[in-house]
């Protein structure tokens, strides 16, 4: 991912104009997956770290090694950092790049779902369990069978079914699985992507087993369609899926939200089934400072909140991000009001 043209930004002014401030400032955090467990908000973020790895379009400089869970008594309360909940050195199958995680609760056990590169350099998705929402989490010895790519998001439907959405293109490797098996890297991050006039790559969905440790089905495409019912095209960079899947349910409809990556929007699409198809419905968040945008949407006491990140605290260093939150509004027709992260 290319570095931002940050030299011209007045960060003091930008931070004054930001609609919200970092939830914690003593560490860098990103990719926040928020859940309410037992009346409290728990945030499962990536833990960004400084490193000397050169920037590239594979995101190699996103070299995270562990996860810290944050909790808040309410959206207005301070966020507490509960320390290291899982470290890559304790995951037998994983070598590096502990990217965007998510969590779920079932029958009093908490599950942390996380992507990491295995010892062959292939992103897989793992699971770790804990009796507490803040960990420490004990990892399974192997990744989820048939898992690949990045950014797991686990959605619990009202009927008790759990689904995992996942995938991300470029450094997230989704395009390397187009034929069903992994095509080795070496030809650059854009190799194996569809042409602009071909259908965009789809995020994936798979229902989870009762123990939440495996898929019950071969992952399926999550289709995002346009206003005419046609799948979004790969060249539709302002609207097509890049990474950062999330699903929430509002008034009986399923909202699939995601990042458009190289155009830096958070967008959403609405459907009638967890499997989709989802019809593109608009933007949730305009671009933030930093290349990536990644979020979750969570209800707390009848209000909805967007958890997101930006790189304003690090003055624009794209792999040193900070988690923030702001209220999110659905209008009377169920459309989400687009959020401007900085006031004019
Ligand atoms: O944090 C590493 C990667 O950056 C995530 O997996 C992506 O969604 C992007 O936010």
Short mmCIF file of N, CA and C in Angstrom, two decimals, residues 65-131:
data_model
loop_
_atom_site.label_atom_id
_atom_site.label_comp_id
_atom_site.label_asym_id
_atom_site.label_seq_id
_atom_site.Cartn_x
_atom_site.Cartn_y
_atom_site.Cartn_z
N UNK A 65 2.06 -8.23 15.80
CA UNK A 65 2.48 -9.48 16.45
C UNK A 65 1.51 -9.99 17.52
N UNK A 66 0.61 -9.12 17.99
CA UNK A 66 -0.27 -9.58 19.07
C UNK A 66 -1.57 -8.79 19.06
N UNK A 67 -2.45 -9.17 19.98
CA UNK A 67 -3.75 -8.47 20.12
C UNK A 67 -3.92 -7.99 21.55
N UNK A 68 -4.42 -6.77 21.68
CA UNK A 68 -4.86 -6.21 22.97
C UNK A 68 -6.36 -5.94 22.87
N UNK A 69 -7.12 -6.38 23.84
CA UNK A 69 -8.56 -6.13 23.84
C UNK A 69 -8.83 -4.86 24.65
N UNK A 70 -9.73 -4.03 24.14
CA UNK A 70 -10.16 -2.83 24.86
C UNK A 70 -11.58 -3.03 25.37
N UNK A 71 -11.89 -2.43 26.51
CA UNK A 71 -13.29 -2.45 26.97
C UNK A 71 -13.72 -1.06 27.40
N UNK A 72 -15.03 -0.83 27.31
CA UNK A 72 -15.61 0.46 27.71
C UNK A 72 -16.92 0.17 28.42
N UNK A 73 -17.19 0.88 29.51
CA UNK A 73 -18.47 0.71 30.20
C UNK A 73 -19.63 1.25 29.38
N UNK A 74 -19.34 2.25 28.54
CA UNK A 74 -20.35 2.85 27.67
C UNK A 74 -19.59 3.61 26.59
N UNK A 75 -20.28 4.09 25.55
CA UNK A 75 -19.56 4.82 24.49
C UNK A 75 -18.87 6.09 24.99
N UNK A 76 -19.29 6.62 26.14
CA UNK A 76 -18.69 7.86 26.66
C UNK A 76 -17.59 7.60 27.69
N UNK A 77 -17.39 6.34 28.05
CA UNK A 77 -16.42 6.01 29.11
C UNK A 77 -15.02 5.87 28.53
N UNK A 78 -14.00 5.98 29.40
CA UNK A 78 -12.65 5.70 28.90
C UNK A 78 -12.50 4.26 28.46
N UNK A 79 -11.61 4.04 27.51
CA UNK A 79 -11.33 2.67 27.07
C UNK A 79 -10.17 2.11 27.88
N UNK A 80 -10.35 0.87 28.35
CA UNK A 80 -9.31 0.18 29.14
C UNK A 80 -8.60 -0.82 28.23
N UNK A 81 -7.27 -0.79 28.27
CA UNK A 81 -6.46 -1.77 27.54
C UNK A 81 -6.16 -2.93 28.48
N UNK A 82 -6.57 -4.12 28.12
CA UNK A 82 -6.39 -5.28 29.00
C UNK A 82 -5.10 -6.05 28.73
N UNK A 83 -4.20 -5.45 27.95
CA UNK A 83 -2.88 -6.07 27.74
C UNK A 83 -2.93 -7.15 26.68
N UNK A 84 -1.80 -7.84 26.53
CA UNK A 84 -1.67 -8.83 25.46
C UNK A 84 -2.61 -10.02 25.71
N UNK A 85 -3.50 -10.26 24.75
CA UNK A 85 -4.46 -11.35 24.89
C UNK A 85 -4.08 -12.58 24.07
N UNK A 86 -3.24 -12.37 23.07
CA UNK A 86 -2.73 -13.48 22.24
C UNK A 86 -1.54 -12.95 21.46
N UNK A 87 -0.44 -13.73 21.46
CA UNK A 87 0.77 -13.32 20.74
C UNK A 87 1.07 -14.36 19.65
N UNK A 88 1.60 -13.87 18.55
CA UNK A 88 1.86 -14.78 17.42
C UNK A 88 2.81 -15.92 17.82
N UNK A 89 3.70 -15.66 18.75
CA UNK A 89 4.65 -16.73 19.13
C UNK A 89 3.94 -17.90 19.80
N UNK A 90 2.72 -17.69 20.26
CA UNK A 90 1.96 -18.76 20.91
C UNK A 90 1.00 -19.48 19.95
N UNK A 91 1.04 -19.09 18.68
CA UNK A 91 0.16 -19.73 17.69
C UNK A 91 1.03 -20.64 16.81
N UNK A 92 0.92 -21.96 17.00
CA UNK A 92 1.87 -22.86 16.33
C UNK A 92 1.90 -22.71 14.80
N UNK A 93 0.75 -22.46 14.20
CA UNK A 93 0.71 -22.46 12.72
C UNK A 93 1.07 -21.11 12.11
N UNK A 94 1.12 -20.04 12.95
CA UNK A 94 1.24 -18.68 12.41
C UNK A 94 2.67 -18.17 12.50
N UNK A 95 3.09 -17.40 11.48
CA UNK A 95 4.44 -16.84 11.52
C UNK A 95 4.42 -15.33 11.77
N UNK A 96 3.50 -14.61 11.12
CA UNK A 96 3.56 -13.14 11.22
C UNK A 96 2.26 -12.50 10.72
N UNK A 97 2.21 -11.19 10.90
CA UNK A 97 1.10 -10.35 10.40
C UNK A 97 -0.26 -10.75 10.98
N UNK A 98 -0.39 -10.47 12.28
CA UNK A 98 -1.66 -10.69 12.97
C UNK A 98 -2.58 -9.52 12.60
N UNK A 99 -3.37 -9.69 11.55
CA UNK A 99 -4.19 -8.60 11.02
C UNK A 99 -5.58 -8.60 11.69
N UNK A 100 -6.52 -7.94 11.05
CA UNK A 100 -7.80 -7.59 11.69
C UNK A 100 -8.56 -8.79 12.26
N UNK A 101 -8.81 -8.80 13.57
CA UNK A 101 -9.53 -9.91 14.19
C UNK A 101 -11.03 -9.60 14.41
N UNK A 102 -11.73 -10.62 14.86
CA UNK A 102 -13.10 -10.42 15.37
C UNK A 102 -13.30 -11.41 16.52
N UNK A 103 -14.44 -11.29 17.18
CA UNK A 103 -14.72 -12.17 18.32
C UNK A 103 -16.20 -12.53 18.34
N UNK A 104 -16.50 -13.61 19.04
CA UNK A 104 -17.90 -14.01 19.24
C UNK A 104 -17.98 -14.71 20.58
N UNK A 105 -19.20 -14.74 21.10
CA UNK A 105 -19.44 -15.46 22.37
C UNK A 105 -20.46 -16.56 22.10
N UNK A 106 -20.23 -17.74 22.71
CA UNK A 106 -21.24 -18.79 22.65
C UNK A 106 -21.16 -19.61 23.93
N UNK A 107 -22.29 -19.73 24.59
CA UNK A 107 -22.38 -20.54 25.82
C UNK A 107 -21.30 -20.20 26.83
N UNK A 108 -21.00 -18.91 26.97
CA UNK A 108 -20.04 -18.48 27.98
C UNK A 108 -18.58 -18.60 27.59
N UNK A 109 -18.31 -19.06 26.39
CA UNK A 109 -16.93 -19.10 25.89
C UNK A 109 -16.77 -18.00 24.85
N UNK A 110 -15.60 -17.36 24.86
CA UNK A 110 -15.31 -16.29 23.92
C UNK A 110 -14.31 -16.80 22.89
N UNK A 111 -14.57 -16.45 21.66
CA UNK A 111 -13.77 -16.93 20.53
C UNK A 111 -13.14 -15.73 19.84
N UNK A 112 -11.83 -15.76 19.67
CA UNK A 112 -11.13 -14.74 18.91
C UNK A 112 -10.77 -15.35 17.56
N UNK A 113 -11.22 -14.71 16.50
CA UNK A 113 -10.92 -15.15 15.13
C UNK A 113 -9.90 -14.19 14.55
N UNK A 114 -8.84 -14.71 13.97
CA UNK A 114 -7.76 -13.82 13.53
C UNK A 114 -7.07 -14.38 12.30
N UNK A 115 -6.64 -13.48 11.39
CA UNK A 115 -5.83 -13.92 10.26
C UNK A 115 -4.36 -13.74 10.57
N UNK A 116 -3.55 -14.59 9.99
CA UNK A 116 -2.09 -14.43 10.09
C UNK A 116 -1.48 -15.22 8.94
N UNK A 117 -0.24 -14.84 8.58
CA UNK A 117 0.45 -15.63 7.56
C UNK A 117 1.04 -16.87 8.20
N UNK A 118 0.85 -18.01 7.54
CA UNK A 118 1.43 -19.25 8.05
C UNK A 118 2.91 -19.33 7.63
N UNK A 119 3.56 -20.42 7.90
CA UNK A 119 5.00 -20.53 7.65
C UNK A 119 5.32 -20.63 6.16
N UNK A 120 4.29 -20.76 5.32
CA UNK A 120 4.48 -20.72 3.85
C UNK A 120 4.14 -19.36 3.28
N UNK A 121 3.80 -18.39 4.15
CA UNK A 121 3.47 -17.05 3.66
C UNK A 121 2.04 -16.92 3.17
N UNK A 122 1.19 -17.88 3.52
CA UNK A 122 -0.22 -17.86 3.08
C UNK A 122 -1.10 -17.43 4.25
N UNK A 123 -1.95 -16.42 4.01
CA UNK A 123 -2.88 -16.01 5.05
C UNK A 123 -3.92 -17.10 5.31
N UNK A 124 -4.07 -17.44 6.58
CA UNK A 124 -5.11 -18.37 7.05
C UNK A 124 -5.84 -17.70 8.20
N UNK A 125 -6.94 -18.29 8.62
CA UNK A 125 -7.72 -17.71 9.72
C UNK A 125 -7.75 -18.71 10.87
N UNK A 126 -7.37 -18.22 12.04
CA UNK A 126 -7.32 -19.08 13.22
C UNK A 126 -8.38 -18.72 14.23
N UNK A 127 -8.52 -19.59 15.23
CA UNK A 127 -9.46 -19.36 16.34
C UNK A 127 -8.70 -19.58 17.65
N UNK A 128 -9.03 -18.77 18.65
CA UNK A 128 -8.49 -18.97 19.99
C UNK A 128 -9.64 -18.77 20.97
N UNK A 129 -9.60 -19.50 22.09
CA UNK A 129 -10.74 -19.49 23.03
C UNK A 129 -10.32 -18.97 24.40
N UNK A 130 -11.33 -18.40 25.09
CA UNK A 130 -11.10 -17.91 26.45
C UNK A 130 -12.41 -17.98 27.22
N UNK A 131 -12.28 -18.07 28.55
CA UNK A 131 -13.48 -18.00 29.39
C UNK A 131 -13.89 -16.55 29.63
#
